[in-house]
Coordinates of C-alpha atoms in Angstrom, one line a residue:
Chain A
X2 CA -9.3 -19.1 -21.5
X3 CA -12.6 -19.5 -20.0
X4 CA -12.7 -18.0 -15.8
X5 CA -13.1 -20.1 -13.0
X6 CA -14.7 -19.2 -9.4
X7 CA -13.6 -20.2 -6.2
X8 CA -14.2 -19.7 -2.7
X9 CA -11.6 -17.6 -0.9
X10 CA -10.8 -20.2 1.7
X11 CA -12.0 -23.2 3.6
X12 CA -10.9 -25.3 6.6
X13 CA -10.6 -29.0 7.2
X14 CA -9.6 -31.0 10.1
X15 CA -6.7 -33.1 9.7
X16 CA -7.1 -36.6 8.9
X17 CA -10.9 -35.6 7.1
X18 CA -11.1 -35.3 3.2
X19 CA -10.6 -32.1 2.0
X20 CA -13.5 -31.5 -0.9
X21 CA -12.1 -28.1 -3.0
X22 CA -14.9 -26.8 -5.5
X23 CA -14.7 -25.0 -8.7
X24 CA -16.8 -23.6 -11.1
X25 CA -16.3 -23.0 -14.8
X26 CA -19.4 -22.8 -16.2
X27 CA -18.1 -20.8 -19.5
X28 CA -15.5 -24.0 -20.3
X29 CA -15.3 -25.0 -23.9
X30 CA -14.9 -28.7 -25.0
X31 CA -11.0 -28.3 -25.5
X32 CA -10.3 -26.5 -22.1
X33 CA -9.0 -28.5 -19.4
X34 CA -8.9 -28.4 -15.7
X35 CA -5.7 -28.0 -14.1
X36 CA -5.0 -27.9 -10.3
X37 CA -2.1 -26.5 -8.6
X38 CA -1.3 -25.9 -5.0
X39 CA 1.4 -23.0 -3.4
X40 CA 2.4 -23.7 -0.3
X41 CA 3.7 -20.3 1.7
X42 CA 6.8 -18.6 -0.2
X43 CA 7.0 -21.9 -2.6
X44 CA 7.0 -22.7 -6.6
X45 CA 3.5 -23.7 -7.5
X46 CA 2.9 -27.7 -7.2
X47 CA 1.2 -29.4 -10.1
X48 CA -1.9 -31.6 -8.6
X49 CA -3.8 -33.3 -11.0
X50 CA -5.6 -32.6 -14.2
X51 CA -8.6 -33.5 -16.2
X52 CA -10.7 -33.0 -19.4
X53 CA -13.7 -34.4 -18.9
X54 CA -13.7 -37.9 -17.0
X55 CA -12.6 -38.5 -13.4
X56 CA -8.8 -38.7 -12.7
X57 CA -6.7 -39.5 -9.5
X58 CA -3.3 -39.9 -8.6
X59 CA -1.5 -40.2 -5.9
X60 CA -1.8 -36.6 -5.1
X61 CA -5.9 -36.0 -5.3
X62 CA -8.9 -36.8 -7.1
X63 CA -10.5 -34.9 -9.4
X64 CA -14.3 -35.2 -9.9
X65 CA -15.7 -32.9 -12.9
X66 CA -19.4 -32.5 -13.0
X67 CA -21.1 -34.1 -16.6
X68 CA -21.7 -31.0 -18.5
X69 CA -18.4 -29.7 -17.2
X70 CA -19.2 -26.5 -15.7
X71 CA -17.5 -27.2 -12.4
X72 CA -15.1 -29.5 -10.9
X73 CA -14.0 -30.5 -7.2
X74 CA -10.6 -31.5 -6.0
X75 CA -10.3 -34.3 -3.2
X76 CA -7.6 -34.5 -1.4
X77 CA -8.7 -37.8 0.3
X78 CA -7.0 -37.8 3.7
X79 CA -5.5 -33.8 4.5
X80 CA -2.7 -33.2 6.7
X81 CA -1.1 -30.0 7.9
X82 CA 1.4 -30.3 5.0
X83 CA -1.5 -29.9 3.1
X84 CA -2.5 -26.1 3.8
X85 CA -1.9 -24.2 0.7
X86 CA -3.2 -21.8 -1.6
X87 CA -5.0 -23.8 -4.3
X88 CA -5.8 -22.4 -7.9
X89 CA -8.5 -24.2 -10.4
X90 CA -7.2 -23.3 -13.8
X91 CA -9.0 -23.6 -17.0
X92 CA -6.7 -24.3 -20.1
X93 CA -6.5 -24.8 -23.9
X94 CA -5.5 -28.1 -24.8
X95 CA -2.4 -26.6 -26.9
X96 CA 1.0 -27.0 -26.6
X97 CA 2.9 -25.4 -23.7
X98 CA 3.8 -22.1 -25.9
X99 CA 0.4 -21.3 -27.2
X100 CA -1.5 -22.5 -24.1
X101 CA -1.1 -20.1 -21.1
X102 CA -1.3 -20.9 -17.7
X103 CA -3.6 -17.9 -16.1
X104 CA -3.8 -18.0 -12.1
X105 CA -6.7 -17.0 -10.4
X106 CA -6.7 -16.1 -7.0
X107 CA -7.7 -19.9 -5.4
X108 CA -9.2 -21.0 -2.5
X109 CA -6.7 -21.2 0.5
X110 CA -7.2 -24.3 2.2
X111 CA -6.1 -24.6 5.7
X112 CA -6.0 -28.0 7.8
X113 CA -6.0 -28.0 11.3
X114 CA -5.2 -30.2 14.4
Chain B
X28 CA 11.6 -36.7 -11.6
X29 CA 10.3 -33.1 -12.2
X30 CA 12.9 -30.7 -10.4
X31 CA 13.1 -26.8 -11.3
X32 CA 16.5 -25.3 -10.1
X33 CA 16.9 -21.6 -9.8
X34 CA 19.3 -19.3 -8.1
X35 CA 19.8 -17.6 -6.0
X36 CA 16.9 -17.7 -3.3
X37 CA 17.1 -14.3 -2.8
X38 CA 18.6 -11.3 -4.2
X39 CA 18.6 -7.7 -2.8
X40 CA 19.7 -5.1 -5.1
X41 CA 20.0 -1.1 -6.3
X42 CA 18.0 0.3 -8.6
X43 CA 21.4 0.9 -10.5
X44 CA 22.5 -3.0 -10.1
X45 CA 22.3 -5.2 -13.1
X46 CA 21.6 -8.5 -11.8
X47 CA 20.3 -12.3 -13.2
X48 CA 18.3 -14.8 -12.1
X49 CA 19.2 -18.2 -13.4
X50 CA 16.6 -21.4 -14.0
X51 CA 17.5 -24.9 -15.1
X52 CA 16.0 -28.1 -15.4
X53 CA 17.1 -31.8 -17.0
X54 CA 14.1 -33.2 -17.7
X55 CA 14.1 -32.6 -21.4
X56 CA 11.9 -29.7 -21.5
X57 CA 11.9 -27.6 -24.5
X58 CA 9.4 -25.0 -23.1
X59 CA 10.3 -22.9 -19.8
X60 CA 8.6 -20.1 -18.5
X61 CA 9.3 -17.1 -16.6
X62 CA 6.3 -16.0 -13.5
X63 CA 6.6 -13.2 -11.2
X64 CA 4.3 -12.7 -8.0
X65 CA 3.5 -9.8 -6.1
X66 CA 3.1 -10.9 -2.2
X67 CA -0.6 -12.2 -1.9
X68 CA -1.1 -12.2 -5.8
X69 CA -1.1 -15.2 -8.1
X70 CA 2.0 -15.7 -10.3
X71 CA 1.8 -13.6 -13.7
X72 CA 3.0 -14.7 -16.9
X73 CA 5.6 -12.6 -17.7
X74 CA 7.8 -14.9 -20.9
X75 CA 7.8 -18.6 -22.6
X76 CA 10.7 -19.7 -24.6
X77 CA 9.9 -22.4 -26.7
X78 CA 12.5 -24.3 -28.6
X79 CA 14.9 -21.9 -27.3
X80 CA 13.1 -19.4 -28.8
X81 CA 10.7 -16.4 -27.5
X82 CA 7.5 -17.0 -28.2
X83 CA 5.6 -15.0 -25.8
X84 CA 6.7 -11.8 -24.3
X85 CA 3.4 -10.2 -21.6
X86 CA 4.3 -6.7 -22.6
X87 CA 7.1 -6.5 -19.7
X88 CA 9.5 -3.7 -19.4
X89 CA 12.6 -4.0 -20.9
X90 CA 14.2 -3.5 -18.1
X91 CA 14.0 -7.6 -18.0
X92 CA 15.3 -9.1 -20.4
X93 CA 15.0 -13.0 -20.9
X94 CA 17.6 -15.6 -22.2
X95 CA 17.5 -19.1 -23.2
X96 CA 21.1 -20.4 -24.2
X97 CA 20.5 -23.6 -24.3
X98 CA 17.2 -26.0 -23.9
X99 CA 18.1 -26.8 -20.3
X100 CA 18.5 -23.4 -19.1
X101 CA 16.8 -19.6 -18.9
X102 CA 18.4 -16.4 -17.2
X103 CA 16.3 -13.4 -16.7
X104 CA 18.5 -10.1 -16.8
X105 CA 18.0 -7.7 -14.8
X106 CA 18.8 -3.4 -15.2
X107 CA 17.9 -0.6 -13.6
X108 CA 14.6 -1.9 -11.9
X109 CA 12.3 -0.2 -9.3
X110 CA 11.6 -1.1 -5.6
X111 CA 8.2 -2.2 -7.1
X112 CA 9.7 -4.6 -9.2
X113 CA 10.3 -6.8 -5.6
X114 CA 8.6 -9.7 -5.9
X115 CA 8.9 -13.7 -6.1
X116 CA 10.0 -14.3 -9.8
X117 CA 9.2 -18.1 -10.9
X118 CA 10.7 -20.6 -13.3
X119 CA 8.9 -23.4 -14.8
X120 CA 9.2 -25.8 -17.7
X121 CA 7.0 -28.2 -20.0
X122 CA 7.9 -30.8 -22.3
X123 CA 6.3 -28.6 -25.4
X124 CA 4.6 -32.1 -26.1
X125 CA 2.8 -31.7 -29.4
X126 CA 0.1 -33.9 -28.5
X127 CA -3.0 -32.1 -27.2
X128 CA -3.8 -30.6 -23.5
X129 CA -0.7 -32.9 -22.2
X130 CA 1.7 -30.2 -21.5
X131 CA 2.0 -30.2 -17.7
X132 CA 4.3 -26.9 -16.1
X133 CA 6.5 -27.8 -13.4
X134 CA 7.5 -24.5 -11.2
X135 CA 10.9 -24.0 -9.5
X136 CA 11.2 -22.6 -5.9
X137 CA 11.3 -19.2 -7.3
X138 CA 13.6 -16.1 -6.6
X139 CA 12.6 -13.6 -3.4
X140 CA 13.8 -10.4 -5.2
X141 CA 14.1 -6.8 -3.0
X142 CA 14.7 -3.9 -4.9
X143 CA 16.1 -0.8 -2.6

């Protein structure tokens, strides 16, 4: 799986869009971009993915770049619940068996008052 | 909805214990996963059982060993482990969809192991 690069943490205030970048500038044309968050001491939470058009749910946005080599993560309007550890993965499009999930070290985001 | 169980939340035990972790879901998953993390570290791959069946072992000791009885649940046994085996050991599924790059992993809460 191709590497991604992140900054080791950022701040927002609360209320303010919370713009997470990522690069992945050695991504191949079946890798997609997977976000999860950690919040202290819990499971992983699944975000948003992408492969190479914009998505959003109710969660985030997700805004990948047109020759793919980086993504951001929006999280539109942050609150405190929203400081976390956040990791940009880059994955095969395979089935769950074949297709690892490898964690980076992410970008911990925190939100304040 | 997309719910990971496992128990218990913590576990403290002997290096001469033989303990289990235990990790179920009922969303119809037939892939599930076993993580651990080191404090500050991001979770590590450590098994995935697809089909009920191993399919990917990350070289870990054998002092764990994985189980899947059945589709909706995974134990990971543990023997004779080291106090540097304490960490936070994660559970999580996927639907093992055979349709391409839509296999989303839904984590549990994870374990907080302590090894004495």
């Amino acid at each position: 799986d191709a590497k991604t690069t992140q900054p080791p943490s950022m701040d927002c205030a609360e209320g303010r869009a919370a713009n997470l970048p990522c690069n992945h500038s050695t991504i191949s044309g079946n890798e997609y971009v997977y976000w999860y968050r950690q919040i202290h001491s819990q499971g992983p939470q699944y975000i948003i993915h992408g492969l190479k058009n914009n998505e959003t749910n109710e969660m985030a946005s997700l805004i990948i770049t047109e020759d793919r080599k980086s993504s951001t993560l929006i999280l539109p309007h942050a609150t405190l619940r929203d400081t976390a550890v956040y990791y940009c993965i880059v994955r095969a499009g395979l089935t769950g068996a074949n297709s690892k999930l490898t964690f980076g070290k992410g970008i911990t985001l925190s939100v304040r008052p | 909805d997309t719910e990971v169980t496992q128990t218990p939340k913590h576990l403290v035990m002997g290096m001469t214990n033989k303990k289990s972790l235990k990790c179920e879901q009922h969303m119809g998953h037939r892939a599930m996963y076993w993580y651990k993390q080191k404090a500050k570290k991001p979770p590590e791959l450590m098994f995935v059982y697809s089909y009920e069946k191993l399919s990917i072992n990350e070289s870990v000791p054998s002092r764990f060993s994985p189980e899947c009885p059945n589709s909706s649940l995974l134990n990971l046994h543990l023997h004779a482990l080291q106090p540097e085996d304490s960490a936070l050991y994660l559970c999580a599924s996927s639907q093992e969809a055979r349709r391409f790059g839509t296999d989303t992993q839904y984590f549990g809460p994870g374990t907080r192991l302590t090894v004495l």
